[in-house]
Amino acid sequence: MKVIIVGGVAGGASCAARLRRLDEKAEIVVFERSGYISYANCGLPYYIGGAITDPEELTLQTPQSFNARFNVAMKVNHEVTAIDPVKKTVTVKNLLSGEVFEENYDKLVLSPGAKPTRPALSGVELDRVFTLRTVEDTFRIKKFIEEKSPKSAVLAGGGFISLELAENLMELGMDVTIVQRPRQLMNPLDWDMAAFVHAKARKQGMNLKLGYTVEGFEARGDRVDVLIKDNAPLTADMVVLAIGVSPDTRIAADAGIQLGIKGSILVNDRMETSAPDIYAVGDAVQVKNFVSGEPAHIPLAGPANKQGRIAADNIAGGDSRYKGSQGSSVVKLFDMTIASTGLNETNAKKSGIDCDKIVLAPANHAGYYPGGKIMTMKIVYDKNSYMLLGAQIVGHEGVDKRIDVLATAIRAGMTVPELAELELAYAPPYSSAKDPVNLAGFMVENIKNGYMKQFHWHDIDTLPRDGSVTLLDTRTVGEYSRGHIPGFINIPLHELRNRIGELPEGKPVYINCQSGLRSYVACRMVSQYGFDCYNFSGGYRMYESVALEKCAADEAYPCGIEK
């Protein structure tokens, strides 16, 4: 059996290695148009910034080492330009010699990946306008920085690669501006959680132009003007397009293979395309969103590797199935860690799911152990079944651990109240006896059992200020004086029991504290005195972050913080 694999990075290399482990006699040929295989896309910004110093560290395998271990012919600098599903051949061009030839196959695996989105804008071909996707792109940017010593950069786009590159360019002393058409960074996050990311970026000196549209580029001597719709241009020494990626599926389309959303290759759960004996994996394929069941395009390395393995299993005579992607991801921004899995609130609602959420702000480990830091967690769940739909966490140490537990819980089909039952490792330097994941379970369990009702930051402006409800802040006097929500009176939690008489009888009470814990305790207290009580999800910390972000985005917006 002869198997040809188009693409030698995550999905293609994984498929080739797995197939060899299953079939020692198969002839396996991989055509990779770049000069590198099995390289770490996510590590490219860190080589540019100098955190990774050896360029060889970017590649997990070389063509020679891969062939020596797996007896796979790795043909780099070879581009597959056409497929004939009837003749079962591919047309290949040697990019170094220019030679064009045909190669036959018994089974074909397409792993062409995704290409950086290059919009049809004027000036996009200028030599100071870059993309970052391949090792060659990385070397080109690195060489430019070493030779030209740029002092400023504009990054178009605000996703993973853009944030990582922005951090690394700033580490080199560059002034960095991110321009993004949507009004937030990091699309996997909801806007309210992205507000914490924006605050961190701005605090570190990053310039954010959110809600701005790039219309083109013009050379200005040895600099570049970035043309912005309805605004003055931005001038920088270099520009990197990080707008996103598009499935690289031209050869599949030309061969008549059926495509799905965003032009991705349509596959079944065995990674089989519409053409006989042709499989597809990785960033080029359409998958099923594991949570919503809807078609999705989720270009991540983890799913690509799993899909390559599944395709190899099936080529070798097995019956492996891919059950879908849930988009688990994590990224570092300076000392902040940002992670998500499953559906965010925005996408859950777009999918027609009747969902709710909780926001909590626990410490990453026991409070009495020094060095603890707060993380903000947003848990999205089905309002009727309490099924865990997704999670977002912004914080520091321990974020990756919690998002992995929550990603596993989603895959296991757990409800949020069931998180309370998880027995997780505890020692003071790592966690608390009630882990943050357990706390999320306790909170939704309380909601389910009627022990807690809540309101959210987007409800604040709609709360009546006519005296028909009581708005109560249970933080300390010092905390309250440093900033509070307009209209909320201050009775610290430790005084509340003795001052219950100050609350007007028969009126609902909406209670706020710093994170939502003291206000929950207060709610349980006053509800047993006959009050209808609502706890503020996420607390003042969430409200302040959102309010300040609104101010940063719109100077005319009243910040809504009183001191």
Coordinates of C-alpha atoms in Angstrom, one line a residue:
M1 CA 0.0 0.0 0.0
K2 CA 1.3 3.4 -1.0
V3 CA 0.1 6.4 1.1
I4 CA 0.8 10.0 0.1
I5 CA 0.4 12.7 2.7
V6 CA 0.2 16.3 1.6
G7 CA 1.6 18.5 4.4
G8 CA 4.2 17.5 7.0
V9 CA 3.4 19.6 10.0
A10 CA 1.0 18.7 12.9
G11 CA -1.7 16.5 11.2
G12 CA 0.5 15.2 8.4
A13 CA 3.5 14.2 10.5
S14 CA 1.3 12.7 13.2
C15 CA -0.5 10.6 10.6
A16 CA 2.7 9.4 9.0
A17 CA 4.3 8.4 12.4
R18 CA 1.1 6.6 13.5
L19 CA 0.7 4.8 10.2
R20 CA 4.2 3.5 10.3
R21 CA 3.7 2.2 13.8
L22 CA 0.7 0.3 12.5
D23 CA 2.1 -0.9 9.2
E24 CA 5.8 -1.5 8.8
K25 CA 5.4 -2.4 5.1
A26 CA 3.4 0.5 3.8
E27 CA 5.2 3.0 1.5
I28 CA 4.7 6.4 3.0
V29 CA 5.6 9.6 1.2
V30 CA 5.0 13.1 2.6
F31 CA 5.2 16.2 0.4
E32 CA 5.7 19.5 2.3
R33 CA 6.0 22.7 0.4
S34 CA 8.0 24.5 3.1
G35 CA 11.6 23.5 4.0
Y36 CA 10.6 22.3 7.4
I37 CA 8.4 19.5 8.9
S38 CA 6.9 19.0 12.3
Y39 CA 7.6 22.5 13.5
A40 CA 6.0 24.3 16.4
N41 CA 3.8 27.2 15.1
C42 CA 3.1 28.3 18.6
G43 CA 6.8 28.7 19.4
L44 CA 7.5 31.1 16.4
P45 CA 6.9 34.4 18.2
Y46 CA 9.2 33.3 21.1
Y47 CA 12.1 32.8 18.7
I48 CA 11.5 36.3 17.3
G49 CA 11.6 37.7 20.8
G50 CA 14.6 35.8 21.9
A51 CA 13.0 33.5 24.5
I52 CA 14.0 30.6 22.2
T53 CA 17.5 31.2 20.9
D54 CA 18.3 28.1 18.9
P55 CA 16.3 27.9 15.6
E56 CA 16.7 24.2 15.6
E57 CA 14.4 24.1 18.7
L58 CA 11.5 25.2 16.5
T59 CA 11.5 21.9 14.6
L60 CA 10.6 18.7 16.5
Q61 CA 11.9 16.5 13.7
T62 CA 14.0 17.0 10.5
P63 CA 13.3 15.2 7.3
Q64 CA 16.4 13.1 7.9
S65 CA 15.6 12.2 11.6
F66 CA 12.0 11.4 10.7
N67 CA 13.1 9.1 7.9
A68 CA 15.6 7.4 10.1
R69 CA 13.0 6.7 12.8
F70 CA 9.9 5.9 10.7
N71 CA 11.2 5.1 7.2
V72 CA 9.0 7.8 5.7
A73 CA 10.1 9.7 2.7
M74 CA 9.9 13.4 3.7
K75 CA 10.0 15.5 0.5
V76 CA 10.3 19.1 1.7
N77 CA 10.1 22.0 -0.8
H78 CA 7.7 19.9 -2.8
E79 CA 4.2 21.3 -3.5
V80 CA 1.3 19.2 -4.5
T81 CA -0.5 21.3 -7.1
A82 CA -3.3 19.0 -8.3
I83 CA -5.1 15.8 -7.4
D84 CA -6.8 13.3 -9.8
P85 CA -9.1 11.2 -7.7
V86 CA -10.0 9.0 -10.7
K87 CA -6.4 8.1 -11.7
K88 CA -5.4 8.3 -8.0
T89 CA -2.4 10.5 -8.7
V90 CA -1.1 13.8 -7.5
T91 CA 0.9 16.4 -9.4
V92 CA 3.9 17.6 -7.6
K93 CA 6.3 20.5 -8.2
N94 CA 9.8 20.5 -6.8
L95 CA 10.1 24.2 -5.7
L96 CA 13.9 24.1 -5.8
S97 CA 14.5 22.6 -9.3
G98 CA 11.2 23.5 -10.9
E99 CA 10.6 19.8 -11.9
V100 CA 6.9 18.7 -12.2
F101 CA 6.0 15.1 -11.9
E102 CA 3.1 12.8 -11.1
E103 CA 2.9 10.3 -8.2
N104 CA 0.3 7.6 -7.7
Y105 CA -1.3 6.6 -4.4
D106 CA -3.5 4.0 -2.9
K107 CA -4.5 6.3 -0.1
L108 CA -4.2 10.1 0.1
V109 CA -4.2 12.2 3.2
L110 CA -4.6 16.0 2.9
S111 CA -3.1 18.0 5.6
P112 CA -2.4 21.4 3.8
G113 CA -3.1 23.4 6.9
A114 CA -4.3 27.0 6.9
K115 CA -2.8 30.1 5.4
P116 CA -2.6 33.5 6.9
T117 CA -5.5 35.7 5.8
R118 CA -4.1 38.3 3.4
P119 CA -7.0 40.7 2.5
A120 CA -7.0 42.3 -0.9
L121 CA -5.7 45.6 0.4
S122 CA -3.4 48.1 -1.3
G123 CA 0.2 47.8 -0.2
V124 CA -0.1 44.4 1.2
E125 CA 3.0 43.3 -0.8
L126 CA 5.3 45.9 0.7
D127 CA 8.5 44.5 2.0
R128 CA 7.8 45.8 5.5
V129 CA 4.4 44.0 5.7
F130 CA 4.8 40.5 7.1
T131 CA 2.8 37.4 7.9
L132 CA 3.7 34.8 10.6
R133 CA 2.8 31.2 9.9
T134 CA 5.8 29.2 8.8
V135 CA 9.4 28.9 10.0
E136 CA 10.5 30.8 6.8
D137 CA 8.2 33.7 7.9
T138 CA 9.8 33.7 11.3
F139 CA 13.3 33.8 9.9
R140 CA 12.3 36.7 7.6
I141 CA 10.9 38.7 10.5
K142 CA 13.9 37.9 12.7
K143 CA 16.4 39.0 10.0
F144 CA 14.5 42.2 9.4
I145 CA 14.6 43.1 13.1
E146 CA 18.3 42.3 13.3
E147 CA 19.2 44.3 10.2
K148 CA 16.8 47.2 10.5
S149 CA 16.3 47.6 14.2
P150 CA 12.7 48.7 14.0
K151 CA 11.4 50.8 16.9
S152 CA 7.6 50.3 16.2
A153 CA 5.2 47.7 14.8
V154 CA 1.6 47.6 14.0
L155 CA -0.1 44.1 14.3
A156 CA -3.4 43.7 12.4
G157 CA -5.5 41.3 14.3
G158 CA -5.8 40.3 18.0
G159 CA -5.7 36.5 18.2
F160 CA -3.2 34.1 19.7
I161 CA -0.3 34.7 17.4
S162 CA -0.8 38.5 17.5
L163 CA -0.8 38.6 21.3
E164 CA 2.3 36.4 21.6
L165 CA 4.1 38.4 18.9
A166 CA 3.1 41.7 20.5
E167 CA 4.6 40.6 23.8
N168 CA 7.8 39.4 22.2
L169 CA 8.3 42.6 20.2
M170 CA 7.7 44.7 23.3
E171 CA 10.4 42.6 25.0
L172 CA 12.7 43.8 22.3
G173 CA 11.9 47.4 23.2
M174 CA 9.5 48.1 20.3
D175 CA 6.4 50.3 20.5
V176 CA 3.5 47.9 19.5
T177 CA 0.0 48.7 18.4
I178 CA -2.7 46.1 17.7
V179 CA -5.5 47.1 15.3
Q180 CA -8.6 44.9 15.4
R181 CA -11.9 45.4 13.7
P182 CA -13.9 43.6 16.5
R183 CA -14.0 45.6 19.7
Q184 CA -12.1 42.9 21.6
L185 CA -9.0 40.8 21.6
M186 CA -9.2 37.0 21.8
N187 CA -12.3 35.9 20.1
P188 CA -12.7 32.7 22.2
L189 CA -13.4 35.0 25.2
D190 CA -16.6 36.9 25.8
W191 CA -16.2 40.7 25.8
D192 CA -16.4 41.0 29.6
M193 CA -13.6 38.5 30.1
A194 CA -11.5 40.1 27.3
A195 CA -11.7 43.4 29.3
F196 CA -9.2 42.0 31.8
V197 CA -6.8 41.2 28.9
H198 CA -7.2 44.7 27.5
A199 CA -6.4 46.2 30.9
K200 CA -3.2 44.1 31.2
A201 CA -2.1 44.9 27.6
R202 CA -2.6 48.7 28.2
K203 CA -0.9 48.6 31.6
Q204 CA 2.2 47.0 29.9
G205 CA 2.3 49.8 27.4
M206 CA 0.6 48.1 24.4
N207 CA -1.5 50.4 22.2
L208 CA -5.0 48.9 21.3
K209 CA -7.1 50.2 18.5
L210 CA -10.2 48.1 18.9
G211 CA -13.1 48.6 16.5
Y212 CA -10.8 50.0 13.8
T213 CA -10.6 48.7 10.2
V214 CA -7.4 48.5 8.3
E215 CA -7.9 49.7 4.6
G216 CA -4.4 49.4 3.2
F217 CA -0.7 50.2 3.5
E218 CA 1.5 52.9 1.9
A219 CA 5.2 53.2 2.0
R220 CA 6.5 56.3 3.8
G221 CA 10.2 56.4 3.2
D222 CA 11.6 53.5 5.2
R223 CA 8.4 53.2 7.2
V224 CA 4.8 52.1 6.6
D225 CA 1.5 54.0 6.9
V226 CA -1.3 51.8 8.0
L227 CA -4.5 53.3 6.5
I228 CA -7.4 53.2 9.0
K229 CA -11.0 53.7 7.9
D230 CA -12.4 57.1 9.0
N231 CA -9.2 57.8 11.0
A232 CA -5.7 59.1 10.6
P233 CA -3.1 56.5 9.5
L234 CA -0.8 54.8 11.9
T235 CA 2.9 55.0 11.0
A236 CA 5.3 52.2 12.0
D237 CA 8.6 50.6 11.0
M238 CA 7.0 47.2 10.3
V239 CA 3.5 45.6 10.0
V240 CA 2.5 42.0 10.7
L241 CA -0.8 40.7 9.4
A242 CA -2.3 38.4 12.1
I243 CA -5.9 38.8 11.0
G244 CA -6.5 35.0 11.2
V245 CA -6.1 32.0 9.0
S246 CA -8.1 30.4 6.2
P247 CA -8.2 26.7 5.2
D248 CA -5.7 26.1 2.4
T249 CA -8.0 24.0 0.2
R250 CA -7.5 25.0 -3.4
I251 CA -6.3 21.7 -4.6
A252 CA -9.1 19.9 -2.8
A253 CA -11.7 22.2 -4.4
D254 CA -10.1 21.8 -7.9
A255 CA -10.3 18.0 -7.5
G256 CA -14.1 18.3 -6.8
I257 CA -13.8 17.3 -3.2
Q258 CA -16.8 18.7 -1.2
L259 CA -16.1 21.7 1.0
G260 CA -17.8 23.0 4.1
I261 CA -17.8 26.2 6.1
K262 CA -15.1 28.8 5.3
G263 CA -14.0 26.7 2.4
S264 CA -12.8 23.9 4.7
I265 CA -12.7 20.3 3.6
L266 CA -15.8 18.3 4.5
V267 CA -15.0 15.1 6.3
N268 CA -16.9 12.4 8.2
D269 CA -15.9 11.2 11.7
R270 CA -13.4 8.8 10.1
M271 CA -11.7 11.8 8.5
E272 CA -12.8 10.6 5.1
T273 CA -13.5 13.2 2.4
S274 CA -16.2 12.9 -0.3
A275 CA -13.6 11.3 -2.7
P276 CA -12.8 7.6 -2.3
D277 CA -9.5 6.8 -0.5
I278 CA -8.8 10.5 0.3
Y279 CA -8.7 11.6 3.9
A280 CA -8.2 15.1 5.3
V281 CA -7.0 16.3 8.7
G282 CA -5.8 19.4 10.6
D283 CA -6.5 23.1 10.1
A284 CA -8.0 22.6 6.6
V285 CA -11.0 20.5 7.7
Q286 CA -14.5 21.2 9.0
V287 CA -15.2 19.5 12.3
K288 CA -18.1 19.2 14.6
N289 CA -18.2 21.5 17.6
F290 CA -18.2 18.9 20.4
V291 CA -20.5 21.0 22.6
S292 CA -23.1 22.4 20.2
G293 CA -22.8 19.7 17.5
E294 CA -22.7 22.4 14.9
P295 CA -20.1 22.6 12.0
A296 CA -17.0 24.4 13.0
H297 CA -13.5 25.3 11.8
I298 CA -11.2 25.1 14.8
P299 CA -7.5 25.3 13.7
L300 CA -5.5 24.1 16.7
A301 CA -2.5 21.8 17.0
G302 CA -4.1 19.3 19.5
P303 CA -7.1 18.4 17.3
A304 CA -4.8 18.2 14.2
N305 CA -2.6 15.6 15.8
K306 CA -5.6 13.6 17.0
Q307 CA -7.1 13.7 13.5
G308 CA -3.9 12.6 11.9
R309 CA -3.8 9.6 14.3
I310 CA -7.4 8.7 13.5
A311 CA -6.9 8.8 9.7
A312 CA -3.9 6.6 10.1
D313 CA -5.9 4.1 12.2
N314 CA -8.5 3.9 9.5
I315 CA -6.1 3.6 6.6
A316 CA -4.5 0.7 8.5
G317 CA -7.8 -1.1 8.7
G318 CA -9.1 0.2 12.0
D319 CA -12.3 2.1 12.9
S320 CA -11.3 5.2 14.8
R321 CA -13.7 8.2 15.1
Y322 CA -13.3 11.9 15.7
K323 CA -16.0 13.1 18.1
G324 CA -15.4 16.8 17.6
S325 CA -13.4 19.8 18.8
Q326 CA -14.2 22.0 21.8
G327 CA -11.5 24.6 21.2
S328 CA -9.5 24.2 24.4
S329 CA -6.7 26.9 24.3
V330 CA -4.3 28.8 26.5
V331 CA -2.0 31.8 25.9
K332 CA 0.5 33.8 27.9
L333 CA 0.5 37.6 27.9
F334 CA 3.3 38.9 30.0
D335 CA 2.6 37.4 33.5
M336 CA -1.1 36.8 32.7
T337 CA -2.5 33.4 31.5
I338 CA -5.7 33.4 29.4
A339 CA -7.5 30.1 28.7
S340 CA -10.8 28.9 27.4
T341 CA -12.7 25.7 26.5
G342 CA -16.0 24.9 25.0
L343 CA -18.7 27.5 24.2
N344 CA -18.5 31.0 25.4
E345 CA -21.7 32.8 26.3
T346 CA -21.9 34.6 23.0
N347 CA -21.6 31.4 20.9
A348 CA -23.9 29.5 23.2
K349 CA -26.6 32.0 22.6
K350 CA -25.9 32.0 18.8
S351 CA -26.5 28.3 18.9
G352 CA -29.9 28.8 20.4
I353 CA -28.9 27.4 23.8
D354 CA -30.8 28.8 26.8
C355 CA -27.7 29.4 28.9
D356 CA -26.6 31.1 32.1
K357 CA -23.3 31.8 33.7
I358 CA -21.5 32.4 36.9
V359 CA -18.4 34.5 37.5
L360 CA -16.1 33.8 40.5
A361 CA -12.7 35.1 41.5
P362 CA -10.8 32.6 43.7
A363 CA -7.1 32.5 44.5
N364 CA -4.9 30.0 42.8
H365 CA -3.9 28.4 46.1
A366 CA -4.6 28.5 49.8
G367 CA -4.9 32.1 51.1
Y368 CA -2.5 31.5 54.1
Y369 CA 0.3 30.4 51.8
P370 CA 2.2 33.4 50.5
G371 CA 2.1 34.4 46.8
G372 CA -1.5 33.6 46.0
K373 CA -3.1 35.4 43.0
I374 CA -6.6 35.9 42.0
M375 CA -8.0 34.3 38.8
T376 CA -11.4 35.3 37.2
M377 CA -13.4 32.3 36.1
K378 CA -16.5 32.5 33.9
I379 CA -18.5 29.2 33.7
V380 CA -21.3 28.9 31.0
Y381 CA -24.0 26.3 31.5
D382 CA -27.3 25.1 30.1
K383 CA -30.0 26.8 32.2
N384 CA -32.3 23.8 32.1
S385 CA -30.0 20.8 32.3
Y386 CA -27.1 22.5 34.1
M387 CA -24.7 20.9 31.6
L388 CA -21.3 22.5 31.5
L389 CA -21.0 24.2 28.2
G390 CA -17.7 26.2 28.5
A391 CA -15.3 28.1 30.6
Q392 CA -13.0 31.0 30.4
I393 CA -10.3 31.9 32.9
V394 CA -8.0 34.9 33.2
G395 CA -5.3 35.0 35.8
H396 CA -1.8 33.8 36.6
E397 CA -0.5 30.6 38.0
G398 CA -2.9 27.7 38.1
V399 CA -5.1 28.8 35.2
D400 CA -3.9 26.0 32.9
K401 CA -4.6 23.4 35.5
R402 CA -8.2 24.5 36.0
I403 CA -9.0 24.9 32.4
D404 CA -7.8 21.4 31.8
V405 CA -10.0 20.0 34.5
L406 CA -13.0 21.9 33.0
A407 CA -12.2 20.7 29.5
T408 CA -12.1 17.1 30.8
A409 CA -15.5 17.7 32.5
I410 CA -17.0 18.9 29.3
R411 CA -15.7 15.9 27.4
A412 CA -17.2 13.6 30.2
G413 CA -20.6 15.3 29.8
M414 CA -20.7 16.6 33.4
T415 CA -23.1 19.1 34.8
V416 CA -21.7 22.1 36.7
P417 CA -23.1 20.9 40.1
E418 CA -21.1 17.7 39.6
L419 CA -17.9 19.7 39.7
A420 CA -18.5 20.0 43.4
E421 CA -17.9 16.2 43.7
L422 CA -14.5 16.2 42.0
E423 CA -11.7 15.1 44.3
L424 CA -8.7 17.2 43.2
A425 CA -5.2 17.4 44.5
Y426 CA -4.6 19.8 47.3
A427 CA -1.6 21.2 49.0
P428 CA -1.2 24.9 50.1
P429 CA 1.2 25.9 47.3
Y430 CA -1.0 24.5 44.6
S431 CA -4.7 24.8 45.6
S432 CA -7.2 25.1 48.4
A433 CA -9.2 22.3 50.1
K434 CA -12.1 23.7 48.0
D435 CA -10.5 24.0 44.6
P436 CA -11.7 26.8 42.3
V437 CA -13.4 24.1 40.1
N438 CA -15.2 22.8 43.2
L439 CA -16.3 26.3 44.1
A440 CA -17.9 26.7 40.6
G441 CA -19.8 23.5 41.3
F442 CA -21.0 24.7 44.7
M443 CA -22.2 28.0 43.2
V444 CA -24.4 26.4 40.5
E445 CA -25.6 23.8 43.0
N446 CA -26.8 26.7 45.2
I447 CA -28.6 28.2 42.2
K448 CA -30.1 24.9 41.3
N449 CA -31.3 24.3 44.9
G450 CA -32.7 27.8 45.2
Y451 CA -30.1 29.0 47.8
M452 CA -28.8 31.8 45.5
K453 CA -30.2 34.1 42.9
Q454 CA -27.9 36.4 41.0
F455 CA -27.5 39.4 38.8
H456 CA -24.8 40.4 36.4
W457 CA -22.8 43.5 35.3
H458 CA -25.0 44.1 32.4
D459 CA -28.0 44.3 34.7
I460 CA -26.5 47.2 36.7
D461 CA -27.8 50.0 34.5
T462 CA -31.3 48.6 34.5
L463 CA -31.7 48.4 38.3
P464 CA -34.1 51.0 39.6
R465 CA -32.7 53.9 41.6
D466 CA -36.2 55.1 42.8
G467 CA -36.1 53.4 46.2
S468 CA -38.1 50.4 45.1
V469 CA -35.1 48.1 45.6
T470 CA -32.2 48.1 48.1
L471 CA -28.7 48.3 46.5
L472 CA -26.2 47.2 49.1
D473 CA -22.4 47.0 49.0
T474 CA -21.0 44.7 51.8
R475 CA -17.3 45.5 51.4
T476 CA -15.3 47.4 54.0
V477 CA -15.5 51.1 54.3
G478 CA -12.0 51.4 52.8
E479 CA -12.9 49.3 49.8
Y480 CA -16.1 51.3 49.3
S481 CA -14.4 54.6 49.5
R482 CA -11.8 53.6 46.8
G483 CA -14.6 53.0 44.3
H484 CA -18.2 51.8 44.2
I485 CA -21.2 51.3 41.9
P486 CA -23.4 54.4 41.8
G487 CA -26.5 54.0 44.0
F488 CA -25.2 51.2 46.2
I489 CA -25.1 52.0 50.0
N490 CA -22.4 50.6 52.2
I491 CA -23.0 48.2 55.1
P492 CA -19.9 46.0 55.7
L493 CA -20.7 42.3 56.0
H494 CA -19.4 42.1 59.6
E495 CA -21.9 44.8 60.6
L496 CA -24.9 43.6 58.6
R497 CA -26.5 41.3 61.1
N498 CA -26.8 44.0 63.6
R499 CA -28.0 46.5 61.0
I500 CA -30.7 44.4 59.3
G501 CA -33.3 46.9 60.5
E502 CA -31.8 49.5 58.2
L503 CA -33.0 47.5 55.2
P504 CA -36.5 48.6 54.1
E505 CA -38.9 45.7 54.5
G506 CA -40.6 44.2 51.5
K507 CA -38.1 45.4 49.0
P508 CA -35.7 43.2 47.0
V509 CA -32.1 43.5 48.0
Y510 CA -29.2 43.5 45.4
I511 CA -25.9 42.9 47.1
N512 CA -22.4 43.5 45.8
C513 CA -18.9 42.8 47.3
Q514 CA -15.4 42.6 45.8
S515 CA -15.7 39.1 44.3
G516 CA -19.1 37.7 45.1
L517 CA -18.3 35.7 48.2
R518 CA -19.1 38.1 51.0
S519 CA -22.2 39.2 49.1
Y520 CA -23.3 35.6 48.9
V521 CA -22.9 35.2 52.6
A522 CA -24.9 38.4 53.1
C523 CA -27.6 37.2 50.8
R524 CA -28.0 33.9 52.7
M525 CA -28.2 36.0 55.9
V526 CA -30.8 38.6 54.8
S527 CA -32.9 36.0 52.9
Q528 CA -33.5 34.3 56.2
Y529 CA -34.9 37.5 57.5
G530 CA -37.5 37.5 54.7
F531 CA -35.8 39.5 52.0
D532 CA -35.7 38.6 48.3
C533 CA -32.0 38.7 47.7
Y534 CA -29.8 38.7 44.6
N535 CA -26.0 38.2 44.6
F536 CA -23.8 40.1 42.1
S537 CA -21.9 37.6 40.0
G538 CA -18.2 38.5 39.8
G539 CA -18.5 41.3 42.2
Y540 CA -17.1 44.8 42.0
R541 CA -13.9 43.5 40.5
M542 CA -15.8 42.4 37.4
Y543 CA -17.9 45.6 37.3
E544 CA -14.8 47.8 37.6
S545 CA -13.0 46.0 34.8
V546 CA -16.0 46.3 32.4
A547 CA -16.7 49.9 33.3
L548 CA -13.1 50.9 32.7
E549 CA -13.1 49.1 29.4
K550 CA -16.1 51.0 28.3
C551 CA -14.4 54.2 29.2
A552 CA -11.3 53.2 27.3
A553 CA -13.3 52.3 24.2
D554 CA -15.5 55.4 24.4
E555 CA -14.2 58.6 26.0
A556 CA -17.8 59.9 26.2
Y557 CA -19.0 56.9 28.2
P558 CA -19.5 57.6 31.9
C559 CA -17.3 55.2 33.8
G560 CA -20.0 54.4 36.4
I561 CA -17.5 54.4 39.2
E562 CA -18.0 56.7 42.2
K563 CA -15.4 57.6 44.8

